[in-house]
């Protein structure tokens, strides 16, 4: 049944499309605004990995136990992934620019608190606060980008840059984390966010424009409790699966409870007068395909980062800086794939013609890594795999972001942006827990079967670790191929018409 306000929105859309387009194109500072948005997005994405390399130093400095050290990572991903839907809807209600600035200020303050941590509890709390403000920042950044660039040609360039940062931010985090840890101190992995956020705040106030939020609208409180509660439970459950194992009672309870809460959330959203996540957003075939493709792609990508970081540092004995630099070619390939290939082809070919081949390329790169051994050469065996992975991710991420946010009414752009970010965060949590568990189990089985001579223990253990990685990477190959299949079958959108807005959003003033 069509809502009355939807009919009015459609009428206004046709009348106001030219106005919206010309206004966006007339702003000569919109590309500088993209720099501000890109800075914020890079900060949020790289913070999921920048502390990974610094973790051993932080653990020693603050006296963290091996069992508790995971909370440096988990506290951030838990708050970020669990609260994204709420952050997206807040951006829609109170205004995206205002939410963006609040997110930047809060993220900087939380980063400073973490850098000054005097104990593990203080660091865990600061990382959780970072996640809270990242949940405000990420969806408001993407929705500002969505409503600023509607011309197909400009939209391709803008989303090419955004997709490059989204895909390469994690790898950049390893590079920056290695440099800061080795030459300064682990605390600078957190302090570095402060000047970036300050610059982005001043840039946002001067360059970004946004219509006011819906001050008269109400937040869907039951939806917040059910949706955010379900996401927190699932992200927490998958995070705890890594140290506890999949059969642990707490892990099973959390995942089952999360599924129940999300089921109740979907039921409530079909009846709520002002839903937190309007179901028409996820019922759209193209958006659903993009959400699934993103989630599955990130499962494989996070698994790669986890295993390759340990492989390079533990097995090949690379330093933190050398490990970070080893990811640099992959980062460059992501940028090339996103800005030079996807952005140029997006207006000429359907999105799935970029997404599906991109996933096949990424899977091919991971397939090469299934052959790595304790003596593999970086130049001939690791580097080609990273380049293929980077190109594949660059081809995929840009059309995913652009297609998922195309044609969304401005009053829904925040929550749509939050949904695509949620698929990233939940995919990352699942990938880390699932693939790490597979790797650990396979390594243990290999060592048990092959350790017959105690004098060869060190060699067998190293071989067992690498064997576990390759088994898990085989799973990641299958997951990425599944992502490519979903993109090919579900994403049926056509390339946007040249010179016309790509399903220009509906003006907010009529909602």
C-alpha positions as MATLAB code, in Angstrom:
seq = 'XXXXXXXXXXXXXXXXXXXXXXXXXXXXXXXXXXXXXXXXXXXXXXXXXXXXXXXXXXXXXXXXXXXXXXXXXXXXXXXXXXXXXXXXXXXXXXXXXXXXXXXXXXXXXXXXXXXXXXXXXXXXXXXXXXXXXXXXXXXXXXXXXXXXXXXXXXXXXXXXXXXXXXXXXXXXXXXXXXXXXXXXXXXXXXXXXXXXXXXXXXXXXXXXXXXXXXXXXXXXXXXXXXXXXXXXXXXXXXXXXXXXXXXXXXXXXXXXXXXXXXXXXXXXXXXXXXXXXXXXXXXXXXXXXXXXXXXXXXXXXXXXXXXXXXXXXXXXXXXXXXXXXXXXXXXXXXXXXXXXXXXXXXXXXXXXXXXXXXXXXXXXXXXXXXXXXXXXXXXXXXXXXXXXXXXXXXXXXXXXXXXXXXXXXXXXXXXXXXXXXXXXXXXXXXXXXXXXXXXXXXXXXXXXXXXXXXXXXXXXXXXXXXXXXXXXXXXXXXXXXXXXXXXXXXXXXXXXXXXXXXXXXXXXXXX';
ca = [
       0.000    0.000    0.000;
       1.461    3.379   -1.016;
       1.772    5.999    1.702;
       0.233    9.447    0.961;
       3.514   11.203    1.724;
       5.284    8.950   -0.789;
       2.927   10.187   -3.543;
       3.654   13.789   -2.640;
       7.380   13.071   -2.547;
       7.294   11.592   -6.059;
       5.503   14.665   -7.378;
       7.977   17.018   -5.758;
      10.881   14.895   -6.959;
      10.040   15.448  -10.615;
       9.526   19.185  -10.070;
      12.599   19.781   -7.955;
      15.158   17.459   -9.546;
      16.570   20.212  -11.731;
      16.758   22.605   -8.781;
      18.510   20.037   -6.594;
      20.944   19.152   -9.370;
      21.795   22.717  -10.323;
      22.252   23.712   -6.691;
      24.654   20.858   -6.075;
      26.577   21.563   -9.276;
      26.700   25.316   -8.601;
      28.608   24.944   -5.341;
      32.263   25.378   -6.324;
      33.465   24.126   -2.932;
      31.766   20.738   -3.044;
      35.009   18.953   -3.968;
      36.751   20.457   -0.935;
      33.770   19.213    1.059;
      34.526   15.747   -0.305;
      38.054   16.065    1.113;
      36.560   16.726    4.554;
      34.180   13.763    4.270;
      37.014   11.543    3.026;
      39.249   12.556    5.950;
      36.568   11.594    8.442;
      35.823    8.292    6.712;
      39.514    7.389    6.565;
      39.883    8.096   10.281;
      36.941    5.850   11.180;
      37.985    2.938    8.958;
      41.687    2.885    9.779;
      40.940    3.056   13.512;
      39.575   -0.488   13.305;
      43.098   -1.734   12.502;
      45.613    0.973   13.443;
      45.907   -0.318   17.006;
      46.436   -3.953   15.936;
      50.161   -3.561   15.400;
      50.419   -1.380   18.530;
      48.587   -3.922   20.676;
      51.658   -5.847   21.935;
      53.280   -2.601   23.128;
      50.058   -1.363   24.746;
      49.553   -4.720   26.460;
      53.017   -4.626   27.992;
      52.776   -0.961   28.995;
      49.362   -1.269   30.696;
      49.769   -4.802   32.052;
      46.863   -6.306   30.127;
      46.300  -10.049   30.296;
      46.190  -12.157   27.130;
      42.517  -12.878   27.801;
      41.571   -9.187   28.073;
      43.698   -7.665   25.323;
      41.058   -8.436   22.673;
      38.834   -5.769   24.238;
      41.033   -3.064   22.714;
      39.601   -4.202   19.363;
      36.242   -5.596   20.475;
      35.146   -2.525   22.476;
      35.435   -0.400   19.331;
      33.775   -2.788   16.876;
      31.032   -3.666   19.366;
      29.931   -0.065   19.922;
      30.465    0.905   16.283;
      28.628   -2.028   14.701;
      25.863   -2.153   17.297;
      24.927    1.530   17.223;
      25.218    2.325   13.502;
      21.484    2.132   12.784;
      20.798    4.494   15.671;
      23.521    6.862   14.453;
      22.068    6.851   10.949;
      18.573    7.693   12.132;
      19.879   10.434   14.451;
      21.608   11.977   11.419;
      18.278   11.967    9.566;
      16.396   13.510   12.489;
      18.755   16.247   13.708;
      20.679   16.987   10.501;
      23.672   15.281    8.902;
      26.146   18.167    9.164;
      25.395   18.669   12.862;
      25.708   14.929   13.535;
      28.923   14.828   11.502;
      30.533   17.600   13.571;
      29.380   16.073   16.882;
      30.822   12.741   15.781;
      34.168   14.333   14.914;
      34.463   16.215   18.217;
      33.480   13.150   20.263;
      35.826   10.879   18.319;
      38.748   13.254   18.896;
      37.994   13.496   22.631;
      37.717    9.704   22.978;
      40.995    9.266   21.065;
      42.782   11.695   23.381;
      41.368    9.834   26.393;
      42.634    6.520   25.038;
      46.078    7.908   24.286;
      46.353    9.149   27.868;
      45.111    5.838   29.353;
      46.768    4.885   32.642;
      45.199    1.419   32.798;
      43.512   -1.165   30.638;
      40.003   -0.234   31.824;
      40.492    3.384   30.781;
      41.704    2.278   27.336;
      38.759   -0.105   26.876;
      36.304    2.663   27.802;
      37.952    5.118   25.416;
      37.797    2.601   22.562;
      34.090    2.021   23.259;
      33.498    5.799   23.170;
      35.343    5.951   19.865;
      32.930    3.342   18.539;
      29.907    5.316   19.772;
      30.977    8.491   17.977;
      32.088    6.549   14.893;
      28.511    5.231   14.713;
      27.381    8.874   14.432;
      30.158    9.887   12.075;
      30.190    7.146    9.426;
      26.537    7.252    8.274;
      26.380   11.048    8.341;
      29.540   11.201    6.183;
      28.158    8.831    3.545;
      24.733   10.492    3.482;
      26.337   13.937    3.078;
      28.215   12.534    0.102;
      25.007   11.005   -1.291;
      23.032   14.253   -1.140;
      25.903   16.428   -2.397;
      26.775   14.511   -5.567;
      23.830   13.457   -7.753;
      25.208   14.085  -11.255;
      26.310   10.654  -12.594;
      29.750   11.788  -13.736;
      30.562   13.634  -10.501;
      28.946   10.900   -8.433;
      31.256    8.334  -10.037;
      34.365   10.331   -9.141;
      33.171   11.079   -5.592;
      32.196    7.510   -4.815;
      35.414    6.286   -6.418;
      37.394    8.253   -3.849;
      35.070    7.179   -1.019;
      35.211    3.519   -2.067;
      39.005    3.652   -2.266;
      39.189    4.911    1.311;
      36.662    2.382    2.566;
      38.596   -0.462    0.963;
      42.127    0.700    1.747;
      41.556    2.320    5.159;
      42.218   -0.904    7.043;
      45.481   -1.502    5.169;
      46.512    2.132    5.706;
      45.856    1.541    9.414;
      48.498   -1.186    9.470;
      51.023    1.089    7.754;
      50.399    4.093   10.003;
      50.206    1.895   13.104;
      53.553    0.303   12.299;
      55.283    3.640   11.731;
      53.870    5.293   14.857;
      54.556    2.299   17.097;
      58.130    1.781   15.932;
      59.273    5.411   15.787;
      57.100    7.178   18.378;
      54.879    5.314   20.846;
      51.735    3.159   20.708;
      49.736    6.034   22.217;
      50.196    8.023   19.006;
      48.014    5.475   17.233;
      45.190    7.187   19.145;
      46.546   10.734   19.417;
      46.899   10.948   15.621;
      43.100   11.171   15.332;
      42.983   14.501   17.198;
      44.603   16.775   14.572;
      42.758   14.954   11.776;
      39.409   15.466   13.525;
      40.148   19.128   14.325;
      40.983   19.843   10.679;
      37.828   18.010    9.569;
      35.641   20.000   12.018;
      36.840   23.352   10.687;
      36.457   22.072    7.138;
      32.931   20.810    7.809;
      31.798   24.103    9.339;
      33.171   26.070    6.389;
      32.416   23.784    3.438;
      29.564   21.372    4.100;
      25.882   22.240    3.634;
      22.817   20.407    4.864;
      19.102   20.979    5.231;
      17.757   20.953    8.801;
      16.720   17.655   10.314;
      13.163   16.649   11.150;
      12.816   18.337   14.526;
       9.208   17.210   14.918;
       9.930   13.543   14.247;
      10.316   11.025   17.054;
      12.908    8.323   17.493;
      11.623    4.745   17.303;
      12.649    3.703   20.844;
      11.443    0.052   20.619;
      13.236   -0.209   17.279;
      16.425    1.179   18.850;
      16.285   -1.355   21.692;
      15.518   -4.321   19.429;
      17.739   -3.432   16.465;
      20.774   -2.115   18.311;
      20.415   -4.786   20.999;
      20.349   -7.530   18.382;
      23.370   -6.149   16.535;
      25.366   -5.710   19.758;
      24.552   -9.284   20.813;
      25.614  -10.754   17.459;
      28.804   -8.685   17.153;
      29.701   -9.502   20.765;
      28.918  -13.185   20.242;
      31.161  -13.467   17.186;
      33.915  -11.518   18.944;
      33.793  -13.902   21.931;
      33.832  -16.931   19.598;
      37.484  -16.185   18.887;
      38.823  -16.783   22.445;
      36.028  -19.029   23.784;
      35.149  -21.274   20.839;
      31.893  -21.725   18.955;
      30.422  -24.277   21.359;
      30.721  -21.987   24.394;
      27.382  -21.371   26.110;
      27.830  -17.583   26.216;
      28.659  -17.434   22.492;
      25.644  -19.535   21.514;
      23.345  -17.552   23.825;
      24.508  -14.206   22.453;
      24.152  -15.209   18.798;
      20.772  -16.882   19.334;
      19.552  -13.933   21.397;
      20.725  -11.516   18.713;
      18.839  -13.412   16.011;
      15.667  -13.378   18.143;
      15.985   -9.628   18.773;
      16.571   -8.869   15.084;
      13.580  -11.033   14.117;
      11.443   -9.042   16.556;
      12.997   -5.852   15.141;
      11.875   -6.716   11.586;
       8.369   -7.503   12.857;
       8.180   -4.194   14.709;
       9.530   -2.152   11.761;
       6.594   -3.307    9.632;
       4.213   -1.813   12.211;
       6.063    1.162   13.730;
       4.656    4.609   12.800;
       8.193    6.040   12.433;
      10.486    3.017   11.958;
      14.184    3.106   12.759;
      14.867    1.206    9.510;
      12.051    1.562    6.946;
      11.763   -1.894    5.401;
      11.430   -0.542    1.861;
      15.156    0.226    2.070;
      16.185   -3.406    2.514;
      13.352   -4.814    0.368;
      14.810   -3.127   -2.696;
      16.566   -5.869   -4.685;
      19.595   -3.796   -5.638;
      20.220   -2.470   -2.150;
      19.773   -5.908   -0.582;
      22.278   -7.306   -3.082;
      24.747   -4.534   -2.240;
      24.363   -5.087    1.505;
      24.980   -8.846    1.146;
      27.898   -8.356   -1.250;
      29.560   -5.892    1.123;
      29.104   -8.106    4.188;
      30.508  -11.213    2.491;
      33.404   -9.305    0.878;
      34.465   -7.860    4.221;
      34.396  -11.320    5.845;
      37.121  -12.395    3.434;
      39.038   -9.104    3.594;
      39.264   -8.967    7.391;
      40.408  -12.582    7.427;
      43.202  -11.657    5.025;
      44.385   -8.728    7.166;
      44.362  -10.850   10.317;
      46.322  -13.754    8.845;
      48.776  -11.759    6.758;
      49.687   -9.510    9.699;
      50.604  -12.532   11.825;
      52.202  -14.365    8.903;
      54.497  -11.477    8.030;
      55.479  -10.654   11.619;
      55.574  -14.097   13.246;
      56.489  -16.478   10.402;
      58.599  -14.220    8.173;
      59.842  -12.074   11.127;
      58.984   -8.687    9.601;
      59.156   -5.560   11.785;
      55.940   -3.576   12.392;
      56.975   -0.943    9.823;
      57.956   -3.541    7.218;
      54.657   -5.335    7.812;
      52.712   -2.127    7.285;
      54.643   -1.294    4.118;
      53.988   -4.799    2.783;
      50.301   -3.825    2.539;
      51.086   -0.633    0.585;
      50.811   -2.202   -2.923;
      47.381   -3.557   -2.004;
      46.296   -0.093   -0.894;
      47.552    1.401   -4.153;
      45.706   -1.286   -6.142;
      42.450   -0.514   -4.293;
      42.803    3.180   -5.130;
      43.534    2.423   -8.801;
      40.663   -0.049   -9.069;
      38.227    2.348   -7.438;
      39.170    5.749   -8.896;
      40.657    4.818  -12.282;
      38.580    1.788  -13.299;
      35.264    1.693  -11.430;
      34.720    5.458  -11.447;
      35.362    5.624  -15.209;
      33.166    2.638  -16.093;
      30.272    3.130  -13.651;
      28.260    5.315  -16.050;
      28.800    2.918  -18.962;
      28.214   -0.560  -17.533;
      25.751   -2.004  -14.976;
      27.134   -2.119  -11.400;
      27.175   -5.918  -11.307;
      29.588   -5.929  -14.271;
      32.084   -4.306  -11.895;
      31.108   -5.992   -8.626;
      31.030   -9.623   -9.794;
      34.374   -9.537  -11.677;
      35.845   -7.619   -8.742;
      34.938  -10.418   -6.355;
      36.351  -13.019   -8.762;
      39.620  -11.037   -8.946;
      39.795  -10.782   -5.143;
      39.068  -14.505   -4.787;
      41.832  -15.251   -7.326;
      44.290  -13.264   -5.217;
      43.322  -15.199   -2.112;
      43.589  -18.446   -4.076;
      47.284  -17.679   -4.652;
      47.728  -17.262   -0.893;
      46.449  -20.798   -0.269;
      49.821  -21.969   -1.656;
      51.996  -20.016    0.797;
      54.486  -21.847    3.014;
      56.855  -20.949    5.846;
      59.436  -19.970    3.216;
      57.278  -18.061    0.727;
      58.819  -15.125   -1.120;
      57.011  -11.814   -0.766;
      57.880  -10.577   -4.270;
      56.830  -13.668   -6.210;
      54.052  -15.192   -4.065;
      52.565  -12.625   -1.672;
      52.736   -9.422   -3.749;
      50.768  -10.732   -6.785;
      48.020  -11.947   -4.454;
      47.775   -8.567   -2.687;
      47.615   -6.699   -6.014;
      44.772   -8.889   -7.289;
      42.945   -8.505   -3.969;
      43.328   -4.733   -4.105;
      42.085   -4.406   -7.663;
      39.116   -6.654   -6.903;
      38.133   -4.686   -3.811;
      38.512   -1.396   -5.667;
      36.250   -2.609   -8.458;
      33.630   -3.794   -5.952;
      33.377   -1.223   -3.160;
      32.771    1.874   -5.272;
      29.674    0.558   -7.145;
      28.383   -1.010   -3.901;
      28.350    2.357   -2.098;
      26.976    4.226   -5.091;
      24.213    1.736   -5.945;
      23.115    1.169   -2.338;
      22.588    4.900   -1.772;
      21.137    5.834   -5.190;
      17.546    7.059   -5.253;
      17.141    7.239   -1.471;
      15.020   10.091   -0.125;
      17.135   12.485    1.985;
      15.107   11.670    5.109;
      16.237    8.033    4.719;
      19.805    8.610    3.494;
      21.340    8.485    6.972;
      19.842    5.141    7.914;
      20.621    3.723    4.445;
      24.241    4.776    4.857;
      24.216    3.221    8.324;
      22.932   -0.069    6.917;
      25.794   -0.371    4.418;
      28.260    0.477    7.209;
      26.573   -2.096    9.454;
      27.095   -4.785    6.833;
      30.786   -3.864    6.893;
      31.129   -4.014   10.666;
      29.110   -7.191   11.169;
      30.958   -8.795    8.252;
      34.277   -7.845    9.821;
      33.301   -9.315   13.196;
      32.044  -12.536   11.626;
      35.111  -12.810    9.391;
      37.566  -12.320   12.231;
      35.862  -14.846   14.533;
      34.887  -17.428   11.914;
      38.137  -17.576    9.949;
      40.331  -17.340   13.062;
      38.484  -20.281   14.614;
      38.909  -22.325   11.421;
      42.621  -21.451   11.285;
      43.249  -22.319   14.933;
      41.415  -25.656   14.720;
      43.239  -26.647   11.513;
      46.628  -25.657   12.964;
      46.078  -27.748   16.088;
      45.033  -30.762   14.050;
      48.075  -30.419   11.767;
      50.565  -30.174   14.651;
      48.985  -33.144   16.442;
      49.213  -35.292   13.304;
      52.768  -34.341   12.289;
      54.656  -33.819   15.558;
      56.499  -37.160   15.783;
      60.037  -35.825   16.323;
      60.384  -33.384   19.290;
      63.519  -31.897   17.738;
      61.409  -30.624   14.825;
      58.783  -29.001   17.040;
      59.502  -25.372   16.064;
      59.355  -26.189   12.366;
      56.177  -28.278   12.683;
      54.433  -25.561   14.727;
      55.287  -22.927   12.105;
      54.074  -25.212    9.344;
      50.911  -25.868   11.344;
      50.221  -22.161   11.754;
      50.616  -21.539    8.013;
      48.495  -24.606    7.228;
      45.722  -23.172    9.416;
      45.926  -19.861    7.560;
      45.677  -21.535    4.147;
      42.660  -23.628    5.191;
      40.879  -20.493    6.429;
      41.818  -18.634    3.245;
      40.202  -21.436    1.196;
      36.984  -20.668    3.065;
      37.466  -16.959    2.354;
      37.841  -17.764   -1.371;
      34.468  -19.514   -1.320;
      32.830  -16.646    0.570;
      34.123  -14.084   -1.922;
      32.930  -16.153   -4.883;
      29.514  -16.305   -3.189;
      29.608  -12.506   -2.896;
      30.304  -12.292   -6.627;
      27.416  -14.645   -7.399;
      25.011  -12.596   -5.264;
      26.131   -9.395   -6.989;
      25.607  -10.959  -10.425;
      22.140  -12.310   -9.609;
      20.637   -9.650   -7.319;
      22.061   -6.310   -8.465;
      20.128   -5.603  -11.658;
      20.464   -1.799  -11.696;
      21.364   -0.141  -14.983;
      24.106    2.452  -15.429;
      22.863    6.005  -14.692;
      22.058    8.189  -17.703;
      24.686   10.691  -18.695;
      23.855   14.260  -17.680;
      20.892   13.306  -15.514;
      20.748   12.900  -11.755;
      21.172    9.309  -10.655;
      17.726    8.812   -9.187;
      17.997   12.174   -7.441;
      16.868   12.136   -3.824;
      13.537   13.587   -2.821;
      13.699   17.037   -1.173;
      13.246   16.888    2.571;
      10.977   19.892    2.817;
       7.976   17.905    1.670;
       8.310   15.008    4.102;
];
